[in-house]
Short mmCIF file of C-alpha atoms and ligand atoms in Angstrom, two decimals:
data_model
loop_
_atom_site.label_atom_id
_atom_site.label_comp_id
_atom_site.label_asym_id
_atom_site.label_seq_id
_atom_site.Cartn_x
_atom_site.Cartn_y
_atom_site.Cartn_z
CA UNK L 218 75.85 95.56 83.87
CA UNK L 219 77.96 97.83 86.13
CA UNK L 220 79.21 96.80 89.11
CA UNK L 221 78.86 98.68 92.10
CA UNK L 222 81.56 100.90 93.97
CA UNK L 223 80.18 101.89 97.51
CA UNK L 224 81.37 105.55 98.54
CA UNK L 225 82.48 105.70 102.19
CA UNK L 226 83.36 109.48 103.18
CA UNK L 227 85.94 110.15 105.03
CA UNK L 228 85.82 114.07 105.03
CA UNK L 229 84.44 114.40 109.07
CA UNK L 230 87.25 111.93 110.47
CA UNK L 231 89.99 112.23 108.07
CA UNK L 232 89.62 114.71 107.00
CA UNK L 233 88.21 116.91 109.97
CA UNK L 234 91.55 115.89 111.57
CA UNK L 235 93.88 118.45 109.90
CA UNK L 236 94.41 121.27 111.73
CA UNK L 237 92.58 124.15 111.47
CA UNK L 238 89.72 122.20 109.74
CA UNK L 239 87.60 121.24 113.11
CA UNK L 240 83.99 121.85 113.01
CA UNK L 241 81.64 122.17 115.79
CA UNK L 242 78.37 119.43 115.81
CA UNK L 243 76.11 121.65 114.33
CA UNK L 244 78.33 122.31 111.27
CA UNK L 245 78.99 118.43 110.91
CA UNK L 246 75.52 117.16 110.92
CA UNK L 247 75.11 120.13 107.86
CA UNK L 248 77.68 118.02 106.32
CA UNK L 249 76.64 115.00 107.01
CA UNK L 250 72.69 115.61 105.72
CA UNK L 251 74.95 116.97 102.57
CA UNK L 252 76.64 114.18 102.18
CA UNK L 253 73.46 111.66 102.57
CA UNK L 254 71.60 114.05 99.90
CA UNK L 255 74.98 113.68 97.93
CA UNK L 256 74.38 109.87 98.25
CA UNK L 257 77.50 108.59 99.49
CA UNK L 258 76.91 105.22 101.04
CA UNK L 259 79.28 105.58 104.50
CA UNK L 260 79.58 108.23 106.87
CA UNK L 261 82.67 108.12 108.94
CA UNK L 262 81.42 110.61 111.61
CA UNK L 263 84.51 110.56 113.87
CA UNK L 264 86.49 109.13 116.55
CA UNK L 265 84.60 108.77 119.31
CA UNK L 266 87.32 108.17 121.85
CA UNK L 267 89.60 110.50 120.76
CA UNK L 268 87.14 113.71 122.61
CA UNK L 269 84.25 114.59 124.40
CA UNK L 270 83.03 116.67 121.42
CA UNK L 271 83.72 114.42 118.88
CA UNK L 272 81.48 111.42 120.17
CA UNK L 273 78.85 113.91 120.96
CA UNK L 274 78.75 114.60 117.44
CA UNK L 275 79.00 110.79 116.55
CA UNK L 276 75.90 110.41 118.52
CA UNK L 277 74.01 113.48 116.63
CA UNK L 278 75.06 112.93 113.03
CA UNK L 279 73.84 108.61 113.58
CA UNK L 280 70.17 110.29 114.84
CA UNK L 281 70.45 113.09 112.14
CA UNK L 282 71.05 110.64 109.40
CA UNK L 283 68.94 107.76 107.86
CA UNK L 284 70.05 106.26 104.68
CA UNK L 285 73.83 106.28 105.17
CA UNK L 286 76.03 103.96 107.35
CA UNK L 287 77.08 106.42 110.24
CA UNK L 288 80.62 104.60 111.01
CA UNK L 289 82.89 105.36 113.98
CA UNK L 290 86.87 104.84 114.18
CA UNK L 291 88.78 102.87 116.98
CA UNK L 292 91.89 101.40 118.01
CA UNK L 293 91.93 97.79 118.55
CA UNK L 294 91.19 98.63 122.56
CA UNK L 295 88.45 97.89 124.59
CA UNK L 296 87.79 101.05 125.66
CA UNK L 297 87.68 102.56 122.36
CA UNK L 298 85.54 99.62 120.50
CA UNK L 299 83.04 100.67 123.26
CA UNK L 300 83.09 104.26 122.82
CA UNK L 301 82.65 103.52 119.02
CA UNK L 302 79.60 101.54 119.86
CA UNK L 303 77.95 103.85 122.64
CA UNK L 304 78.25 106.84 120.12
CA UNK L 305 76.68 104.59 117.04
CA UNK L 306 73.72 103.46 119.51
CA UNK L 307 70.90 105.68 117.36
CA UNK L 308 72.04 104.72 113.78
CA UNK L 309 69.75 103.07 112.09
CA UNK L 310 72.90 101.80 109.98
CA UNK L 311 76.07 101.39 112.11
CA UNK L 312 79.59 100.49 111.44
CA UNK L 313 82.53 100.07 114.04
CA UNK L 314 85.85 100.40 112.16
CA UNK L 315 88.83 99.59 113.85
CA UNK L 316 91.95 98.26 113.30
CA UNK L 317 96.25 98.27 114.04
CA UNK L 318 99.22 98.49 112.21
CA UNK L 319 100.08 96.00 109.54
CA UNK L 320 103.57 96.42 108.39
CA UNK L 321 106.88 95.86 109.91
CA UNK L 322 107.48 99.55 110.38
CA UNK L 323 104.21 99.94 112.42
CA UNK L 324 104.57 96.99 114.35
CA UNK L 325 108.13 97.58 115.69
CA UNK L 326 108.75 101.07 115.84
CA UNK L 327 104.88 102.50 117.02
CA UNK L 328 103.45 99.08 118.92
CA UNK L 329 106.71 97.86 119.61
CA UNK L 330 105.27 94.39 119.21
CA UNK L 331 105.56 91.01 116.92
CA UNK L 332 103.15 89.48 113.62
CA UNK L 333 101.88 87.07 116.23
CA UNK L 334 101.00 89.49 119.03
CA UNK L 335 99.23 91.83 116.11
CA UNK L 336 97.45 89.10 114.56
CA UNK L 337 95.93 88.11 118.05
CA UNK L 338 94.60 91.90 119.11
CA UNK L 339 93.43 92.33 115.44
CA UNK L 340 91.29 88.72 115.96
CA UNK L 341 90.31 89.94 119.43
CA UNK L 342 88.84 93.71 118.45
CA UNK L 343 86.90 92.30 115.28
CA UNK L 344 85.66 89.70 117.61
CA UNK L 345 84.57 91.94 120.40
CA UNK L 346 83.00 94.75 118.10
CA UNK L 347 80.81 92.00 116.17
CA UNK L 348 79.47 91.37 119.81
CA UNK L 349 78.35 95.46 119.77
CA UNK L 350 77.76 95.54 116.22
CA UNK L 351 76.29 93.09 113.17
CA UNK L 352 78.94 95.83 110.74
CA UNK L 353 82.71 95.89 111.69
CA UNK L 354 85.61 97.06 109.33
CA UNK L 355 89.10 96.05 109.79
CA UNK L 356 91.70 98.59 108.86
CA UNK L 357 95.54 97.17 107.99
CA UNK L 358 97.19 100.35 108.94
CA UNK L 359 100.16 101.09 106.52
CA UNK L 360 99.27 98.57 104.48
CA UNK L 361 100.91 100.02 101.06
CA UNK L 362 104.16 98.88 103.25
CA UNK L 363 103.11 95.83 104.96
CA UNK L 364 104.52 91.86 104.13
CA UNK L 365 101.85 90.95 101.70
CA UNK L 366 102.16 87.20 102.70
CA UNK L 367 101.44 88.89 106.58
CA UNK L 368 98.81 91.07 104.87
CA UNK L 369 96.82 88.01 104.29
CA UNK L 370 97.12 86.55 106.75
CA UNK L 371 95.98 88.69 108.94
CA UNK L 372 93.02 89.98 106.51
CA UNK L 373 91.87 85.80 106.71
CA UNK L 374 92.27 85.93 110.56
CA UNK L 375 90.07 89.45 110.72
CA UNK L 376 87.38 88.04 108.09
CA UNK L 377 87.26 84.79 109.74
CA UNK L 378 86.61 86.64 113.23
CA UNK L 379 83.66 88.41 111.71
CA UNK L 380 85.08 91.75 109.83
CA UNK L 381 82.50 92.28 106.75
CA UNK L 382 84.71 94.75 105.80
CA UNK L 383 88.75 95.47 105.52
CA UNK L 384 90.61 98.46 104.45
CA UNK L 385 93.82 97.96 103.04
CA UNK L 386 94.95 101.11 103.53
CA UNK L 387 98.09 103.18 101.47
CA UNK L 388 98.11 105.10 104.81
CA UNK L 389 101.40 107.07 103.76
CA UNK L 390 101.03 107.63 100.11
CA UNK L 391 104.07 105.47 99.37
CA UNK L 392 102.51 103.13 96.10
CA UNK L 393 102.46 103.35 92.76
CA UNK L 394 99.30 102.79 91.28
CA UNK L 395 100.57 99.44 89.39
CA UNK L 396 102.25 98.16 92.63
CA UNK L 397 98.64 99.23 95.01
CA UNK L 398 96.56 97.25 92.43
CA UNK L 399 98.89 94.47 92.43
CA UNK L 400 98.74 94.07 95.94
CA UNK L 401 94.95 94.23 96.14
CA UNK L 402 95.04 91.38 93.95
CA UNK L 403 97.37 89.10 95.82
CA UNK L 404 95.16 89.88 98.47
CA UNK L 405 92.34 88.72 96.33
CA UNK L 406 94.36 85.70 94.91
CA UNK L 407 95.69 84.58 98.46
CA UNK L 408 92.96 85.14 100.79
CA UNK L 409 90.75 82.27 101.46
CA UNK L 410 87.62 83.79 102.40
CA UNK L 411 87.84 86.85 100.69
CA UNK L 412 84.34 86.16 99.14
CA UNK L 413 82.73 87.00 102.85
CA UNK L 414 84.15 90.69 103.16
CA UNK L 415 84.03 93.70 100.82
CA UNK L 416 87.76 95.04 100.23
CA UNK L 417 87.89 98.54 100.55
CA UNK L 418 90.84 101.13 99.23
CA UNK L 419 91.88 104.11 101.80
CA UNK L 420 94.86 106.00 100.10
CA UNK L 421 97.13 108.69 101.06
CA UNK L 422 98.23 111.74 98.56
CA UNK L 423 101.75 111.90 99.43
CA UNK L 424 102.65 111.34 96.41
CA UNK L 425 99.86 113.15 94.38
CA UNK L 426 98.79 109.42 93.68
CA UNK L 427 95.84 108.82 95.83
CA UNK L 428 93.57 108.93 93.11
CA UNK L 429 95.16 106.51 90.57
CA UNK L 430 96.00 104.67 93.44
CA UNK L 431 92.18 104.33 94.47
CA UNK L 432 91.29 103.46 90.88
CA UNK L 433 93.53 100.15 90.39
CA UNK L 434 92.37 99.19 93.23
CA UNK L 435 88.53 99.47 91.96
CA UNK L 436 90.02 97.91 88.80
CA UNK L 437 91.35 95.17 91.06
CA UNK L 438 88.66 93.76 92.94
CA UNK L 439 87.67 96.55 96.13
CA UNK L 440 84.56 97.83 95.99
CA UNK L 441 84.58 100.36 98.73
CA UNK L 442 86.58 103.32 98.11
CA UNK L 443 87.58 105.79 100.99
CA UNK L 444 87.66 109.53 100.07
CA UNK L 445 86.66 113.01 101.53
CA UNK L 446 85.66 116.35 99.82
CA UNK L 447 88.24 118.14 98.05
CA UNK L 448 90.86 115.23 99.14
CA UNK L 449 91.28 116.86 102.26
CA UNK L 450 92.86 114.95 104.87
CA UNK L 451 96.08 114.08 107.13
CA UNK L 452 99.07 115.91 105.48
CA UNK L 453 98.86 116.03 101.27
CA UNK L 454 94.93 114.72 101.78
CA UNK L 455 92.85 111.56 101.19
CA UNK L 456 91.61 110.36 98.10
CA UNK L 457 88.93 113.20 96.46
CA UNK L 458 85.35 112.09 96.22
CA UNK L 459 84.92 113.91 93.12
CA UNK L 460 87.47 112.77 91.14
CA UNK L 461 86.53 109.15 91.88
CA UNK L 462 82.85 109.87 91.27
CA UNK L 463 83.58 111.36 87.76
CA UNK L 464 86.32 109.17 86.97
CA UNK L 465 83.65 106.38 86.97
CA UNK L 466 80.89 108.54 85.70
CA UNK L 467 83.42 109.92 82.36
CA UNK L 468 84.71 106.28 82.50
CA UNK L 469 81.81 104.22 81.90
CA UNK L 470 83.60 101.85 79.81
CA UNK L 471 84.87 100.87 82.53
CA UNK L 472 82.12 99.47 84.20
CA UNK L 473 81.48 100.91 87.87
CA UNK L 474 78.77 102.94 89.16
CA UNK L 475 78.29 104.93 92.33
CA UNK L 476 75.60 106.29 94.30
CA UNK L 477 76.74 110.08 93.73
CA UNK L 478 74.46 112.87 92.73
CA UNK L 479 77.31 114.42 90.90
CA UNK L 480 75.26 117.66 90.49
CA UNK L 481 75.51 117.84 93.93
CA UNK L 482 79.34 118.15 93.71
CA UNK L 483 80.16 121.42 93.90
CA UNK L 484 78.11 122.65 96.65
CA UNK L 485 79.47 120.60 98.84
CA UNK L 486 82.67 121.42 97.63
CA UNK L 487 82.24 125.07 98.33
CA UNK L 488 80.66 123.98 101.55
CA UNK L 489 83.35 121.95 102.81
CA UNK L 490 85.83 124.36 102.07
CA UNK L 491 84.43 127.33 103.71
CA UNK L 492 83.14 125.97 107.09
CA UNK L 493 86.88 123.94 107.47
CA UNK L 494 88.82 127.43 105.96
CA UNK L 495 90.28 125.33 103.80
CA UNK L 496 90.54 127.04 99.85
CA UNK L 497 90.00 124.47 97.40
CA UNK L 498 93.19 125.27 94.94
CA UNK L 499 92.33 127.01 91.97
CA UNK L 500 93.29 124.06 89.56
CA UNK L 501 91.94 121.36 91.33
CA UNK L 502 90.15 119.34 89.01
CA UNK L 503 86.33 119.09 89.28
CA UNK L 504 86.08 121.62 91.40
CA UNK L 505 88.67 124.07 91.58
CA UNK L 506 88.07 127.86 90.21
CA UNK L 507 89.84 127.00 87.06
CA UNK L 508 88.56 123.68 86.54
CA UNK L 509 86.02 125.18 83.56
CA UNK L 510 88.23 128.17 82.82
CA UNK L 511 89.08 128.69 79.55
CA UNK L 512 92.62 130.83 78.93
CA UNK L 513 94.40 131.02 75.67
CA UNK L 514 93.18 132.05 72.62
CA UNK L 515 93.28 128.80 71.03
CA UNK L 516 91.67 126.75 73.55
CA UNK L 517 89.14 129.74 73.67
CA UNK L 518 88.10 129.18 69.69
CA UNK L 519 87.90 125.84 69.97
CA UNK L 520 85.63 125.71 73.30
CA UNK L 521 83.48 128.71 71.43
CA UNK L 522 82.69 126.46 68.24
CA UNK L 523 82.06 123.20 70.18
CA UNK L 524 82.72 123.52 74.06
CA UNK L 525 83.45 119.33 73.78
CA UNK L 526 86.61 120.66 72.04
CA UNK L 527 88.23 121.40 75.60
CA UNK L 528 85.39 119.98 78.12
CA UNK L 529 85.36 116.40 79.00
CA UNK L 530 82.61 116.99 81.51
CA UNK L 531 79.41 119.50 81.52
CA UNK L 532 79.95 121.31 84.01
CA UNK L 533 76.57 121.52 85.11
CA UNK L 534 77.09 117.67 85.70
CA UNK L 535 79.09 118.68 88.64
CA UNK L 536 76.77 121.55 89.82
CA UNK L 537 79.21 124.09 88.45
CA UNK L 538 76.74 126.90 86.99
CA UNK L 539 78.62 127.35 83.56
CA UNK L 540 82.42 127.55 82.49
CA UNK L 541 84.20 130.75 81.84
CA UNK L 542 86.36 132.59 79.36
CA UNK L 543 88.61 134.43 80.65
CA UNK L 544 90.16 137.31 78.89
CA UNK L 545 93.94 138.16 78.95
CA UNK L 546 96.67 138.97 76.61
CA UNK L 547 96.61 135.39 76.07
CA UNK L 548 93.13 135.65 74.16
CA UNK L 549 92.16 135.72 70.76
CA UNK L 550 89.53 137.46 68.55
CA UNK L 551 86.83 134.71 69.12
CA UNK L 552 87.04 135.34 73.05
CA UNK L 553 87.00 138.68 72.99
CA UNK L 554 84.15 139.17 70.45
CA UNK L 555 82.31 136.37 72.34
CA UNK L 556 82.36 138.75 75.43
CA UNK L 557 81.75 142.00 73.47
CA UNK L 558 78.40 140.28 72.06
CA UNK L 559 77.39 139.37 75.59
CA UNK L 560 77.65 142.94 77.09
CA UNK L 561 75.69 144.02 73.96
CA UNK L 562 78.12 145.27 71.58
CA UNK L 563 78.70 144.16 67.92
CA UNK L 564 81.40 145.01 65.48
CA UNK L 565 82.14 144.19 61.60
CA UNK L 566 85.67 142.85 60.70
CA UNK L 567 87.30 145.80 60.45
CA UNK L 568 86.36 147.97 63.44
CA UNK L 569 87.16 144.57 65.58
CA UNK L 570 90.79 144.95 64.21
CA UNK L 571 91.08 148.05 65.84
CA UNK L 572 89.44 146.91 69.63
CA UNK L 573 91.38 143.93 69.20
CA UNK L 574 94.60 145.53 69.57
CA UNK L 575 93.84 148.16 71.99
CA UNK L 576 92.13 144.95 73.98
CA UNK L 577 96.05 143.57 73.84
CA UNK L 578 97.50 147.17 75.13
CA UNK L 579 95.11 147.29 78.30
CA UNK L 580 95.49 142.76 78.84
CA UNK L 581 99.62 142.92 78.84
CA UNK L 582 99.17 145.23 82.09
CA UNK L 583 96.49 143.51 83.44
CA UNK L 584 96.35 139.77 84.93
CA UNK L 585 92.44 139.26 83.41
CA UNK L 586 90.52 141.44 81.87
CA UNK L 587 87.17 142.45 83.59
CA UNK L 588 84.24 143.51 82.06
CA UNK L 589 84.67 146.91 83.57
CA UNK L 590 87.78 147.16 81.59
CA UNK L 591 86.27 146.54 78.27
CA UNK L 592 83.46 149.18 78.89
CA UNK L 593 86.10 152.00 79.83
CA UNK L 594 88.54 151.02 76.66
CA UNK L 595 85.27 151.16 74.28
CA UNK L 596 84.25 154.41 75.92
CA UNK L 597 88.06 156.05 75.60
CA UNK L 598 87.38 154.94 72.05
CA UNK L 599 84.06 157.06 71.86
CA UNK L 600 81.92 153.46 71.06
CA UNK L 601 78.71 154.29 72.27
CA UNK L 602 77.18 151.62 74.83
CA UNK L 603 74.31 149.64 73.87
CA UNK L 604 71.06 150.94 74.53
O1 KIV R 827 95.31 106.32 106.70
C1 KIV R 827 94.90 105.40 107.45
O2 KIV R 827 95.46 104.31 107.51
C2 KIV R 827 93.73 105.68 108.26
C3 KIV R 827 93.17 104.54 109.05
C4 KIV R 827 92.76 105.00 110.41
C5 KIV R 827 92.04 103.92 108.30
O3 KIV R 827 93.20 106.76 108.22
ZN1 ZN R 828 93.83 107.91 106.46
#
């Protein structure tokens, strides 16, 4: 039987934060009622401290939304723990996640502070949210980089003070995906009471690794993955829901499931990208314009005789209404007849030849070929339109 992989969405806290992607309430709660129809499992709504606007829409998105844990963000401060709480007061599901720096870098040169010092505000905040809240994940802030012998420690301190949850977070993109997973397992070899908390993966795409990054750590032991829509988030993005979600869909072998409605992928998606302004790029998998865009000639056969040739995934799985040929001096024959036959227009062997090559005249000064195109070369050529 699969095992489960819980989806906690980052794409209103993360990835809100990037500038130029803020949204006002009313646009969030759109996404969040997307992203409970989508069926992630976790909401992280904001950071309630960090503005007036963004608890307010804390507070709406945890009354808007009823299947989903609606989580909140803190520091490990008192002041923040209870603006996390105040916000999540009409969830029906509520999480406080909070947490501090974890490696050496962090602890010196931002808190300016010791192991010890860290260990004890980390013990204190878990402690002090489980008084607010029955759900509280930790978050070892630059964890990819952190001592893993400190790493444990402090995750056994934070469990054993009540977290249910703790993030290991690659917060700057810096691992390799065989170097993440191995740490996730020391974690899991070293930490006592590991058993009482779900381990959860938050990475960073610095290095264009986020996603393999989020996978051995699945394939090591977490079962909560951290990701937002179209891997947006702080500098190169988050981890991207959809490639996780099809990863483990394509991947069944592998033996995770998810909650996801991948049909409901690309909607949100489009969604996402148009209330933040922020284009998805055209060869983003999943998702991107190009994604289920077929080019050269040779792909273009293939995909025409069996479209399993070049597809790994329907794209109707992903809510992506059908893949396209597209026609440039890069395309054969088969493409070009394919697209002749769909306007309406037939030709035998010979007469193809001939529309064939003065196809390849008109593509070499064109990028793509439109459909317009085609209808004003067969008309120079005296073809008459189909009826
Ligand atoms: O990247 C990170 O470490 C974070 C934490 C706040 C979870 O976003
Ligand atoms: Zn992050």
């Amino acid at each position: 039987m699969s095992q489960k992989v819980h989806i906690f969405d980052t794409t209103l806290r993360d990835g809100e934060q990037v500038p130029g992607c803020q949204l006002t309430t009313r646009e969030k709660i759109e996404v969040a009622l997307e992203l409970e129809s989508l069926g992630v499992d976790i909401i992280e709504a904001g950071f309630p401290i960090s503005s007036p606007g963004d608890f307010n829409s804390v507070v709406e998105i945890a009354k808007a939304v009823k299947e989903p844990v609606v989580c909140g963000l803190s520091r490990c401060k008192k002041e923040d723990i209870d603006a996390a709480a105040a916000a999540l007061k009409f969830a029906r599901r509520k999480r406080i996640h909070t947490g501090i720096g974890a490696s050496d870098m962090h602890i010196k040169n931002k808190f300016n502070s010791t192991r010890e010092r860290i260990l004890e505000q980390a013990v204190w905040a878990v402690k002090y949210a489980r008084n607010l809240v029955d759900d509280v994940e930790f978050y070892a802030e630059d964890a990819g980089r952190a001592d893993l012998d400190f790493l444990c420690q402090l995750t056994e301190a934070v469990i054993g003070a009540g977290a249910t949850v703790v993030n290991i977070p690659d917060t700057t993109g810096y691992c390799l995906p065989e170097l993440y997973g191995k740490r996730i397992k020391y974690v899991f070899d070293h930490v006592r009471n590991v058993d009482q908390a779900t381990i959860s993966v938050h990475c960073h795409n610095d290095l264009g690794l986020a996603t393999a990054n989020t996978l051995a750590g699945i394939t090591n032991g977490a079962r909560q993955v951290e990701v937002t829509i179209n891997g947006i988030g702080e500098r190169a993005g988050n981890t991207s829901l959809e490639e996780i979600a099809m990863i483990l869909k394509v991947h069944k072998d592998l033996g995770y499931e998810t909650n996801i409605q991948t049909q409901k992928i690309y909607p949100i998606s489009r969604l996402v990208a148009e209330l933040m302004h922020m284009p998805v790029q055209a060869n983003k998998a999943i998702v991107g314009k190009h994604a289920f865009a077929h080019s050269s000639g040779i792909h273009q056969d293939g995909f025409l005789k069996n479209p399993e040739n070049y597809e790994i995934i329907n794209p109707n799985d992903v809510g992506v209404p059908n893949s396209s040929i597209i026609l440039s001096a890069r395309s054969g024959r088969a493409a070009l007849r394919h697209r002749l036959e769909l306007l309406g227009y037939s030709f035998g062997k010979t007469e193809m030849d001939g529309v064939y090559e003065r196809f390849l005249t008109v593509a070499d000064t064109r990028k793509v070929v439109e459909n317009e195109d085609l209808v004003e070369l067969l008309t120079l050529m005296r073809v008459e339109r189909p009826g």
